[in-house]
Amino acid sequence: MKVTNQGDVLVYTVAGANTARPLPDWLARRRKRSLKADPEYQNRIELLQDFEFEEASQCVRVSEDNNWIVSTGTYKPQMHVHYLPHLSLSYARHTTSLNTTFVLLSSDYSKSLHLQSDRKLEFHTPAGCHYELRLPRYGRDLVYDRNSTEALVPSVGLGPEGNGEVFRMNLEVGRFMKSYQVDVGTDDGVESGLQGSIYAPGINTAAIAENSHSLLAFGTSIGSVAFWDPRSKSQVATLGGQEGEVTALDFSPSGLSLALGTSTGLVKLFDLRSPRPLLQKDHGSGFPVKNLIHMTTASQERKILSADKQLIKIWDESDGETWTSIEPLVDIHHVEWVKGSGMILTANEGKPLHSFFVPQLGPAPRWCSFLDNVTEEMAEEINTDNYDNYKFLTLPELKSLSLAHLIGKTNLLRPYMHGYFVASKLYEQARLIANPYAFEEERVKRIKEKVEKERASRIRGNKKVKVNQKLVDKLLKRQEKRAQVDTNAGILGDERFTRLFEDEEFKIDETSREFQVLNPSTKVDPETGKNLDNRSVLSDDSEEDGSNDESDDGVVMHVSSSNREGRGYEQDTALGSRTQKPGRISKPRGADITGEREITFIPEPKKKKKMEEAPEEGSKNRRTDTRRSASSNVFRKL
């Protein structure tokens, strides 16, 4: 079966996928013999035996008991009756003229009424054509009123009174009753009562609210809809102002709304209590609308099916959103929905009649319940084989994976447009051989992308405390670099450490000896007690980050060494100042010796150093003061 996916709704073409023109018998037999080895042909599904006509089909109907399908077609004009429990053709019958449309008068196939193209009405029974009669003018449509047992035939042309006529054939009495008179305009140049000109006005279609109030609706060629009450035999209302001709009508099961289709491809939904449409939808193809059907899905959602000769659309009745669409390759003549199921049948051009199955519309009919299991298996294959288990590669990509030698030699490479579909298993193996570290690289890449995404969307937490604000800032900064910013995590959210950030007794003294020993890389001003280089409060923070912050004065390096052989402790000085002094300044002997020596220096730019060493304005140069100027201009230096 062929499957199409319109959005989230799957549509299975059960029958009619092969739309080629019929071949001669001798050539068809030869082709069938050659297709014995074709697995696709061997696994095909034949829904019904001989569900086709020699040239085209015209109309198809399903009986109320869902046991029979009656269809008409050409050429030669004939009708087929299929018995659904046996999935086979019960009998075929030829007619003298082409069938326009027909209705089933009984709950099964035994009584049917056919409107022929040569102005005849034929009554058929299992034994054959029971009776036929001739209509005064050509009929456009056929509707059966069960309450009054009348067959209603909208006709073309004008009656003796200058109006369009709907012929009433009473099957109980066996004669024509007085026709319904409907205003369809005028036909200039043709007398009333005749067939009319080529463009004669007429009544195109009819509908009846069979399961509710039994109101009749007739659509005309001037864009109006006339509503008649069959009990009083009078016209009760008229709906006009439609663009083009009215070509299709259908009442909802409740009888409160009416779907209307026009020759310009517009579909409108009316509430009978208002002349304004509830919604209007363009069918899209621009062809006249042929069929309108109110449908109910398995989940009790109300849908409307609209069809022209090119396209079938199913859309939501409440908002007009397209639910799914079906587009056969041949022109459509008539559409029939098997009520209570997801099966849709079409009579169309081409040899076979088309059958479509929509699982989301409803289950398969009981006579072909096996379709539910088949479609479930196909859905699994579609989700795995056609999407998950294949990857599209271009020819350069195949060459990079060393798979180009398989082209044309295996089914693992399926050509499609400018590349090939490759089985996913083969692709993964080839990629692993070409790059053994591809998995680790992809894993690291995805982790990095995830971290960057979280970091970009993160709002950095700021927490103000009374004591040790620098410690809180450094903790938050360390959490940010770990990609875990949370002001309530760690010691910041632990109640045991609350006093550390609130009590002044727990304030960290950066000028104390203990702090300097634990943080030897921190420079503190002895007068103010402030941190000069904005170092981390915790020494492990800087080691963990792997980088040191730079102060405004430049990079600061600290050197510590042991004081050996009883030498005095020298005062720490910066390397820049030490290079300018002739010697080191040492503490006198007997001073407090701690056994450690710390040297701090700040490298400074050469330009700044030269500016500091440049002599001040007005100072004398010892080297040039005693020398006489070689210039004869004594006023040069004045």
XYZ file of C-alpha atoms in Angstrom:
638
model
C 0.000 0.000 0.000
C 1.093 3.515 -0.739
C 1.077 5.900 2.214
C 1.114 9.695 2.274
C 1.648 11.901 5.280
C -0.199 15.218 5.418
C 0.927 16.704 8.717
C 0.249 14.180 11.474
C -2.452 12.239 9.562
C -1.483 9.150 7.569
C -3.507 8.256 4.455
C -3.147 4.752 3.002
C -4.062 4.093 -0.615
C -5.576 0.623 -0.373
C -6.712 0.342 -4.001
C -6.190 2.352 -7.157
C -2.486 3.167 -6.776
C -1.766 1.925 -10.297
C -3.385 4.503 -12.567
C -1.843 3.401 -15.854
C -4.160 2.910 -18.805
C -5.363 -0.664 -19.298
C -3.198 -2.807 -21.539
C -4.325 -5.339 -24.139
C -5.108 -8.753 -22.738
C -2.160 -10.514 -24.385
C 0.268 -7.829 -23.150
C -1.235 -7.798 -19.670
C -0.786 -11.572 -19.373
C 2.833 -11.304 -20.468
C 3.494 -8.534 -17.934
C 1.890 -10.519 -15.139
C 4.185 -13.420 -15.873
C 7.195 -11.098 -15.651
C 5.977 -9.699 -12.319
C 6.023 -13.066 -10.545
C 9.474 -12.327 -9.138
C 8.624 -8.752 -8.121
C 8.215 -8.668 -4.294
C 6.216 -5.419 -4.384
C 3.721 -6.949 -6.815
C 3.518 -10.179 -4.838
C 2.825 -8.311 -1.556
C 0.115 -6.069 -2.991
C -3.322 -5.890 -1.361
C -6.452 -6.448 -3.429
C -9.267 -5.038 -1.354
C -12.171 -6.283 -3.506
C -12.273 -8.677 -6.402
C -12.735 -6.869 -9.746
C -13.237 -3.494 -8.071
C -12.777 -1.722 -11.403
C -14.324 -0.849 -14.758
C -12.994 -1.104 -18.266
C -12.683 2.671 -18.755
C -13.914 4.813 -15.826
C -16.326 4.785 -12.884
C -19.119 7.293 -12.389
C -20.697 6.784 -8.941
C -20.274 4.495 -5.914
C -22.572 3.875 -2.928
C -22.397 1.761 0.256
C -25.590 0.208 1.627
C -26.862 1.064 5.104
C -26.076 -2.398 6.448
C -22.439 -2.063 5.208
C -22.650 -5.399 3.391
C -22.906 -4.186 -0.189
C -21.140 -1.750 -2.509
C -22.911 -0.692 -5.709
C -20.962 1.183 -8.387
C -21.613 2.339 -11.928
C -19.181 3.066 -14.730
C -18.294 2.868 -18.393
C -17.379 1.713 -21.034
C -19.678 -0.110 -21.743
C -22.230 1.400 -19.323
C -22.690 -1.064 -16.504
C -23.192 -1.486 -12.765
C -21.312 -3.724 -10.314
C -22.542 -5.119 -7.018
C -19.940 -6.373 -4.477
C -20.746 -8.521 -1.466
C -18.422 -7.242 1.255
C -18.308 -10.240 3.660
C -16.890 -12.280 0.767
C -14.832 -9.378 -0.664
C -15.981 -10.406 -4.126
C -18.100 -9.292 -7.044
C -21.662 -10.547 -6.731
C -22.828 -9.662 -10.253
C -22.372 -7.112 -13.052
C -25.131 -5.683 -15.233
C -25.004 -3.608 -18.403
C -27.338 -0.676 -19.131
C -28.382 0.999 -22.350
C -27.179 4.483 -21.359
C -24.616 6.077 -19.086
C -25.564 6.406 -15.444
C -25.404 9.949 -14.018
C -26.133 9.125 -10.382
C -28.213 6.696 -8.345
C -29.591 6.087 -4.849
C -30.298 2.917 -2.844
C -33.931 2.721 -1.822
C -33.514 -0.168 0.645
C -31.042 -0.958 3.409
C -29.263 -3.377 1.078
C -28.705 -3.460 -2.690
C -32.041 -5.032 -3.672
C -33.809 -1.782 -4.672
C -32.016 1.034 -6.449
C -33.096 4.028 -8.537
C -30.807 5.261 -11.340
C -30.812 8.580 -13.181
C -29.600 8.000 -16.723
C -28.036 10.499 -19.095
C -30.846 10.061 -21.659
C -33.600 11.526 -19.385
C -34.651 8.160 -17.967
C -35.261 6.854 -14.438
C -34.576 3.131 -14.048
C -35.681 0.920 -11.134
C -33.357 -2.040 -10.572
C -33.824 -5.199 -8.519
C -31.630 -8.333 -8.242
C -33.560 -9.770 -11.175
C -32.730 -6.859 -13.469
C -34.251 -3.555 -14.579
C -37.734 -3.567 -13.062
C -39.174 -0.434 -14.669
C -38.090 2.701 -16.483
C -39.769 6.035 -17.213
C -38.838 9.179 -19.079
C -38.412 12.663 -17.561
C -39.716 15.828 -19.266
C -36.255 17.446 -19.089
C -32.706 16.384 -18.220
C -32.079 15.747 -14.547
C -29.074 17.103 -12.652
C -29.313 15.237 -9.348
C -31.374 12.626 -7.502
C -32.615 12.591 -3.884
C -34.994 10.152 -2.183
C -37.406 11.367 0.516
C -38.205 8.333 2.671
C -40.971 10.018 4.634
C -43.125 10.689 1.561
C -41.549 7.923 -0.628
C -40.797 10.469 -3.328
C -37.863 10.587 -5.704
C -36.839 14.231 -6.275
C -35.076 15.088 -9.532
C -33.762 18.675 -9.965
C -33.849 19.524 -13.678
C -32.391 21.985 -16.150
C -34.441 24.575 -18.058
C -37.666 26.419 -17.320
C -41.116 24.966 -16.768
C -44.406 26.243 -18.233
C -44.587 28.873 -15.489
C -41.100 30.221 -16.208
C -39.422 28.668 -13.144
C -37.064 25.819 -12.567
C -38.644 22.512 -11.611
C -37.879 19.687 -9.208
C -39.767 16.636 -10.458
C -41.505 14.553 -7.800
C -41.998 10.877 -8.576
C -44.149 9.260 -5.888
C -43.157 5.591 -5.683
C -46.191 4.602 -3.635
C -48.735 6.085 -6.026
C -46.630 5.396 -9.080
C -46.958 8.766 -10.839
C -45.500 12.270 -10.970
C -46.779 14.783 -8.430
C -46.825 18.577 -8.780
C -43.271 19.841 -9.137
C -41.492 22.191 -6.759
C -41.140 25.602 -8.452
C -37.785 27.351 -7.871
C -36.688 30.685 -9.293
C -33.609 30.157 -11.486
C -33.699 33.321 -13.627
C -34.551 33.522 -17.314
C -33.372 31.925 -20.539
C -33.526 34.566 -23.279
C -34.612 33.440 -26.721
C -36.068 30.104 -25.648
C -39.711 29.450 -24.895
C -40.734 28.104 -21.523
C -41.200 24.393 -21.197
C -38.485 23.451 -23.678
C -35.090 21.977 -22.874
C -33.428 25.400 -23.110
C -30.230 26.689 -24.635
C -26.693 25.500 -23.950
C -26.363 27.831 -20.983
C -29.904 27.312 -19.730
C -30.418 27.931 -16.005
C -31.366 25.035 -13.824
C -31.316 23.412 -10.403
C -27.938 21.752 -9.980
C -28.152 19.883 -6.690
C -30.455 18.919 -3.845
C -30.087 17.862 -0.191
C -32.446 16.640 2.522
C -32.100 16.751 6.327
C -33.137 13.126 6.536
C -32.519 12.396 10.233
C -33.897 15.665 11.660
C -36.510 18.119 10.329
C -36.558 16.715 6.715
C -36.141 20.184 5.207
C -35.278 20.222 1.487
C -32.589 22.454 -0.047
C -32.113 23.090 -3.773
C -29.036 24.849 -5.186
C -29.470 26.785 -8.406
C -27.290 28.075 -11.210
C -27.829 31.724 -10.137
C -26.121 31.179 -6.762
C -29.225 30.813 -4.576
C -30.511 28.061 -2.289
C -34.265 27.463 -1.941
C -35.573 25.730 1.192
C -38.832 23.759 0.969
C -40.934 22.094 3.642
C -42.113 18.686 2.308
C -45.030 18.593 4.749
C -46.668 21.858 3.629
C -45.239 21.620 0.071
C -44.213 25.293 0.235
C -41.030 27.285 0.053
C -39.986 28.587 3.493
C -36.788 30.556 2.799
C -34.231 31.520 0.166
C -30.505 32.028 0.599
C -28.910 34.077 -2.172
C -25.852 36.127 -3.014
C -23.397 33.261 -3.617
C -20.476 33.623 -6.006
C -21.053 31.383 -9.009
C -23.380 28.409 -9.151
C -24.281 26.222 -6.176
C -22.940 22.767 -7.042
C -22.999 20.839 -3.729
C -25.132 20.821 -0.565
C -25.137 18.729 2.610
C -27.001 19.000 5.938
C -25.323 18.154 9.228
C -26.732 15.176 11.210
C -28.397 17.634 13.615
C -29.926 19.578 10.725
C -28.872 22.951 12.154
C -26.018 23.673 9.748
C -25.662 23.456 5.976
C -22.453 23.041 3.957
C -22.512 24.733 0.562
C -20.105 24.387 -2.364
C -19.906 26.652 -5.405
C -18.585 26.402 -8.944
C -15.727 28.795 -8.043
C -14.262 26.353 -5.513
C -15.591 28.017 -2.342
C -16.996 26.045 0.566
C -19.238 27.819 3.087
C -20.798 26.635 6.320
C -24.144 28.214 7.310
C -26.248 28.115 10.429
C -29.887 27.858 9.362
C -30.758 30.639 11.822
C -28.469 33.185 10.143
C -27.920 34.236 6.504
C -24.231 34.928 7.129
C -21.766 32.031 6.827
C -20.072 30.741 9.953
C -16.884 30.227 7.965
C -15.739 30.292 4.372
C -12.952 28.169 2.903
C -11.309 28.179 -0.504
C -10.833 24.666 -1.761
C -7.689 25.795 -3.531
C -7.822 24.199 -6.963
C -10.473 26.481 -8.474
C -12.698 23.668 -9.780
C -16.389 23.262 -8.888
C -17.047 21.417 -5.647
C -18.608 18.018 -6.355
C -19.214 16.480 -2.916
C -19.703 17.645 0.672
C -19.963 15.176 3.576
C -20.302 15.813 7.310
C -18.078 13.326 9.151
C -17.379 12.342 12.754
C -13.999 10.870 13.756
C -13.349 8.079 16.243
C -12.598 10.733 18.888
C -15.980 12.433 18.219
C -14.428 15.352 16.348
C -16.619 16.892 13.669
C -15.050 17.181 10.226
C -16.257 18.140 6.761
C -15.099 16.434 3.570
C -15.093 18.511 0.396
C -14.063 17.225 -3.020
C -13.641 18.554 -6.509
C -12.325 16.683 -9.541
C -8.711 17.057 -8.432
C -8.524 17.083 -4.624
C -10.200 15.747 -1.489
C -9.897 17.811 1.684
C -10.986 17.000 5.219
C -11.122 20.051 7.510
C -12.285 20.950 10.980
C -15.864 22.151 11.214
C -15.169 24.561 14.092
C -12.224 26.592 12.751
C -11.787 25.487 9.125
C -8.237 24.186 9.616
C -7.262 21.567 7.030
C -6.920 18.203 8.753
C -5.667 16.157 5.802
C -5.949 16.048 2.029
C -5.924 13.358 -0.663
C -4.867 14.015 -4.239
C -5.259 11.096 -6.671
C -3.526 11.138 -10.033
C -6.836 10.989 -11.925
C -10.000 13.097 -11.965
C -12.622 12.370 -9.300
C -16.307 11.926 -10.164
C -17.847 10.974 -6.819
C -16.748 10.374 -3.208
C -18.381 7.990 -0.710
C -17.545 7.653 2.993
C -18.134 4.333 4.766
C -19.881 5.647 7.870
C -18.319 4.861 11.228
C -14.957 3.981 9.715
C -11.881 5.537 8.152
C -12.561 4.173 4.657
C -13.159 6.558 1.726
C -14.154 5.302 -1.748
C -13.971 7.299 -4.975
C -15.403 6.834 -8.462
C -12.961 8.360 -10.900
C -11.303 8.318 -14.270
C -9.110 5.295 -14.819
C -9.720 1.609 -14.596
C -9.729 0.909 -10.806
C -11.889 2.616 -8.199
C -9.787 4.226 -5.477
C -9.958 3.238 -1.821
C -8.281 5.321 0.914
C -7.938 4.429 4.572
C -7.368 7.086 7.265
C -6.797 5.363 10.662
C -7.240 8.606 12.626
C -10.659 9.100 11.049
C -11.905 5.757 12.306
C -11.217 2.003 12.362
C -11.357 -0.173 9.304
C -14.808 -1.560 8.372
C -15.557 -5.004 9.740
C -15.355 -6.559 6.265
C -11.689 -5.496 5.990
C -10.639 -5.373 9.629
C -7.229 -6.776 8.683
C -6.288 -3.285 7.482
C -5.841 -2.141 11.084
C -3.023 -4.626 11.673
C -1.451 -3.956 8.281
C -1.374 -0.197 8.781
C 0.088 -0.550 12.283
C 2.952 -2.620 10.912
C 3.473 -0.161 8.073
C 3.493 2.749 10.496
C 6.319 1.100 12.440
C 8.264 0.514 9.226
C 7.711 4.112 8.148
C 8.939 5.503 11.436
C 12.047 3.301 11.445
C 13.073 2.505 7.889
C 12.237 5.687 6.000
C 13.458 8.128 8.625
C 15.548 6.664 11.435
C 17.462 3.916 9.612
C 18.610 5.900 6.581
C 20.840 8.906 6.101
C 21.186 11.044 2.992
C 24.760 11.543 1.709
C 26.130 13.346 -1.315
C 28.802 11.856 -3.584
C 31.709 13.801 -1.955
C 30.583 12.561 1.461
C 30.470 8.990 0.154
C 34.012 9.359 -1.149
C 35.226 10.723 2.187
C 33.826 7.607 3.876
C 35.288 5.286 1.177
C 31.815 4.076 0.149
C 31.834 5.242 -3.465
C 32.816 1.762 -4.717
C 29.406 0.435 -3.538
C 27.390 2.608 -5.943
C 25.301 0.413 -8.227
C 26.443 -2.793 -6.526
C 24.217 -3.053 -3.457
C 20.778 -2.039 -2.181
C 22.364 -0.362 0.816
C 22.867 2.740 -1.325
C 19.609 4.028 -2.799
C 20.032 6.854 -5.341
C 17.842 9.891 -4.788
C 18.233 13.209 -6.644
C 21.823 14.462 -6.142
C 22.847 11.883 -3.536
C 22.147 8.522 -1.947
C 20.235 7.132 1.016
C 22.614 5.008 3.085
C 21.600 2.516 5.767
C 22.329 3.994 9.180
C 24.289 0.951 10.379
C 26.574 1.092 7.362
C 27.025 4.833 7.776
C 27.955 4.533 11.466
C 30.467 1.764 10.764
C 32.076 3.666 7.895
C 32.302 6.860 9.931
C 33.857 4.996 12.864
C 36.495 3.470 10.593
C 37.252 6.827 8.977
C 37.485 8.641 12.323
C 37.772 6.392 15.410
C 37.505 9.362 17.764
C 34.324 10.750 16.237
C 32.163 9.609 19.150
C 34.343 11.273 21.788
C 34.583 14.457 19.736
C 30.825 14.581 19.318
C 30.314 13.926 23.029
C 32.699 16.705 24.062
C 31.090 19.052 21.542
C 27.594 18.422 22.853
C 28.680 18.841 26.475
C 30.355 22.126 25.616
C 27.270 23.349 23.764
C 25.064 22.442 26.705
C 27.318 24.258 29.178
C 27.519 27.331 26.954
C 23.758 27.356 26.566
C 23.217 27.205 30.320
C 25.869 29.849 30.898
C 24.331 32.191 28.329
C 20.890 31.942 29.903
C 22.186 32.121 33.460
C 21.548 35.124 35.708
C 24.591 35.637 37.892
C 23.751 35.616 41.552
C 24.774 38.577 43.742
C 24.564 38.274 47.484
C 25.249 41.108 49.899
C 26.457 40.297 53.406
C 27.616 42.348 56.397
C 31.006 40.704 56.843
C 33.529 39.133 54.424
C 31.935 40.408 51.221
C 35.129 39.623 49.282
C 34.923 35.987 50.338
C 31.321 35.767 49.078
C 32.252 37.339 45.734
C 35.132 34.917 45.228
C 32.946 31.929 46.091
C 30.330 33.028 43.551
C 33.016 33.579 40.948
C 34.388 30.090 41.524
C 30.883 28.620 41.165
C 30.370 30.537 37.921
C 33.534 29.065 36.405
C 32.296 25.635 37.426
C 28.992 26.381 35.609
C 27.055 26.060 38.866
C 25.898 29.503 39.991
C 23.601 29.225 43.009
C 23.586 31.714 45.847
C 22.065 29.112 48.176
C 24.660 26.401 47.518
C 27.708 25.509 49.589
C 28.612 27.435 52.705
C 26.528 30.418 51.580
C 23.349 28.477 52.196
C 24.504 26.485 55.207
C 23.083 27.692 58.527
C 26.230 26.603 60.370
C 28.241 29.318 58.602
C 25.710 32.148 59.070
C 27.806 33.993 61.678
C 30.785 33.987 59.326
C 29.005 36.578 57.193
C 27.113 38.459 59.934
C 29.282 38.640 63.074
C 32.152 41.146 63.139
C 34.218 38.780 65.270
C 34.542 36.459 62.251
C 35.852 39.189 59.926
C 38.986 38.145 58.054
C 41.955 40.366 58.965
C 44.073 40.579 55.844
C 46.885 42.374 57.754
C 47.403 39.552 60.249
C 50.409 37.303 60.119
C 48.286 34.179 59.834
C 46.497 35.531 56.753
C 49.800 36.419 55.109
C 51.206 32.943 55.752
C 48.092 31.258 54.309
C 47.987 33.721 51.412
C 51.621 34.616 50.605
C 50.623 35.978 47.184
C 48.468 38.751 48.640
C 49.871 42.245 48.983
C 48.432 44.338 51.823
C 49.045 47.977 52.555
C 50.364 48.092 56.160
C 48.943 51.582 56.764
C 45.379 51.129 55.493
C 45.100 47.349 55.673
C 43.575 47.131 52.166
C 44.359 44.532 49.557
C 46.402 46.351 46.924
C 46.314 43.787 44.141
C 42.746 42.530 44.633
C 43.932 38.968 45.130
C 41.643 36.089 45.925
C 40.838 35.728 49.608
C 41.342 31.978 49.371
C 44.622 30.770 47.925
C 43.062 27.696 46.371
C 40.807 29.903 44.214
C 43.676 31.250 42.203
C 45.204 27.822 41.857
C 41.900 26.391 40.780
C 41.262 29.084 38.185
C 44.708 28.649 36.711
C 45.179 32.412 36.207
C 46.031 35.438 38.392
C 44.246 38.773 38.273
C 46.307 41.781 37.251
C 46.296 44.992 39.308
C 46.348 48.448 37.906
C 50.146 48.761 38.493
C 51.077 45.578 36.593
C 52.099 42.030 37.422
C 53.317 41.504 41.011
C 55.671 38.612 41.809
C 56.423 37.443 45.334
C 59.509 35.464 46.348
C 60.045 33.861 49.722
C 63.190 32.079 50.941
C 64.583 30.737 54.219
C 66.999 32.846 56.252
C 70.066 30.698 56.654
C 73.357 30.960 58.596
C 71.958 33.522 60.994
C 71.839 36.347 58.447
C 69.594 39.248 59.368
C 66.128 39.599 57.962
C 66.035 42.051 55.097
C 63.068 44.292 54.547
C 60.852 43.393 51.584
C 61.167 45.852 48.742
C 59.964 45.936 45.190
C 62.379 44.829 42.478
C 62.025 48.172 40.684
C 63.115 50.150 43.724
C 65.879 47.673 44.550
C 67.574 48.184 41.171
C 67.745 51.938 41.701
C 69.464 51.691 45.106
C 73.144 50.888 45.491
C 72.641 48.353 48.224
C 70.132 46.502 50.320
C 68.725 47.770 53.543
C 69.147 45.191 56.314
C 67.740 45.094 59.754
C 70.252 45.374 62.573
C 71.378 42.213 64.210
C 69.377 41.170 67.195
C 66.089 42.019 65.523
C 63.172 39.590 65.506
C 63.972 36.881 62.980
C 61.156 34.706 61.690
C 63.164 32.435 59.408
C 61.403 33.541 56.219
C 62.315 36.154 53.652
C 59.775 37.713 51.289
C 60.735 39.778 48.288
C 58.118 41.719 46.367
C 58.862 43.537 43.115
C 56.734 45.271 40.531
C 58.090 45.353 36.957
C 57.451 48.721 35.406
C 57.509 49.787 31.728
C 60.776 51.248 30.411
C 59.050 54.356 29.192
C 57.744 55.109 32.657
C 61.178 54.413 34.134
C 62.878 56.851 31.758
C 60.335 59.530 32.562
C 61.046 59.106 36.286
C 64.842 59.219 35.749
C 64.682 62.289 33.446
C 66.078 65.438 35.164
C 63.683 68.016 36.321
C 63.304 71.302 34.554
C 65.927 73.812 35.653
C 68.397 71.232 37.017
C 72.002 71.418 35.846
C 73.863 68.750 34.021
C 77.259 68.118 35.586
C 78.699 66.782 32.362
C 77.776 69.781 30.191
C 77.842 72.649 32.674
C 81.611 73.267 32.480
C 81.742 73.031 28.723
C 81.536 76.069 26.473
C 79.079 76.063 23.667
C 80.596 75.665 20.217
C 78.014 77.938 18.739
C 78.981 81.529 17.984
C 75.469 82.625 18.912
C 75.787 83.632 22.524
C 72.094 84.320 22.743
C 71.116 80.753 21.726
C 70.698 79.498 25.271
C 69.177 82.642 26.684
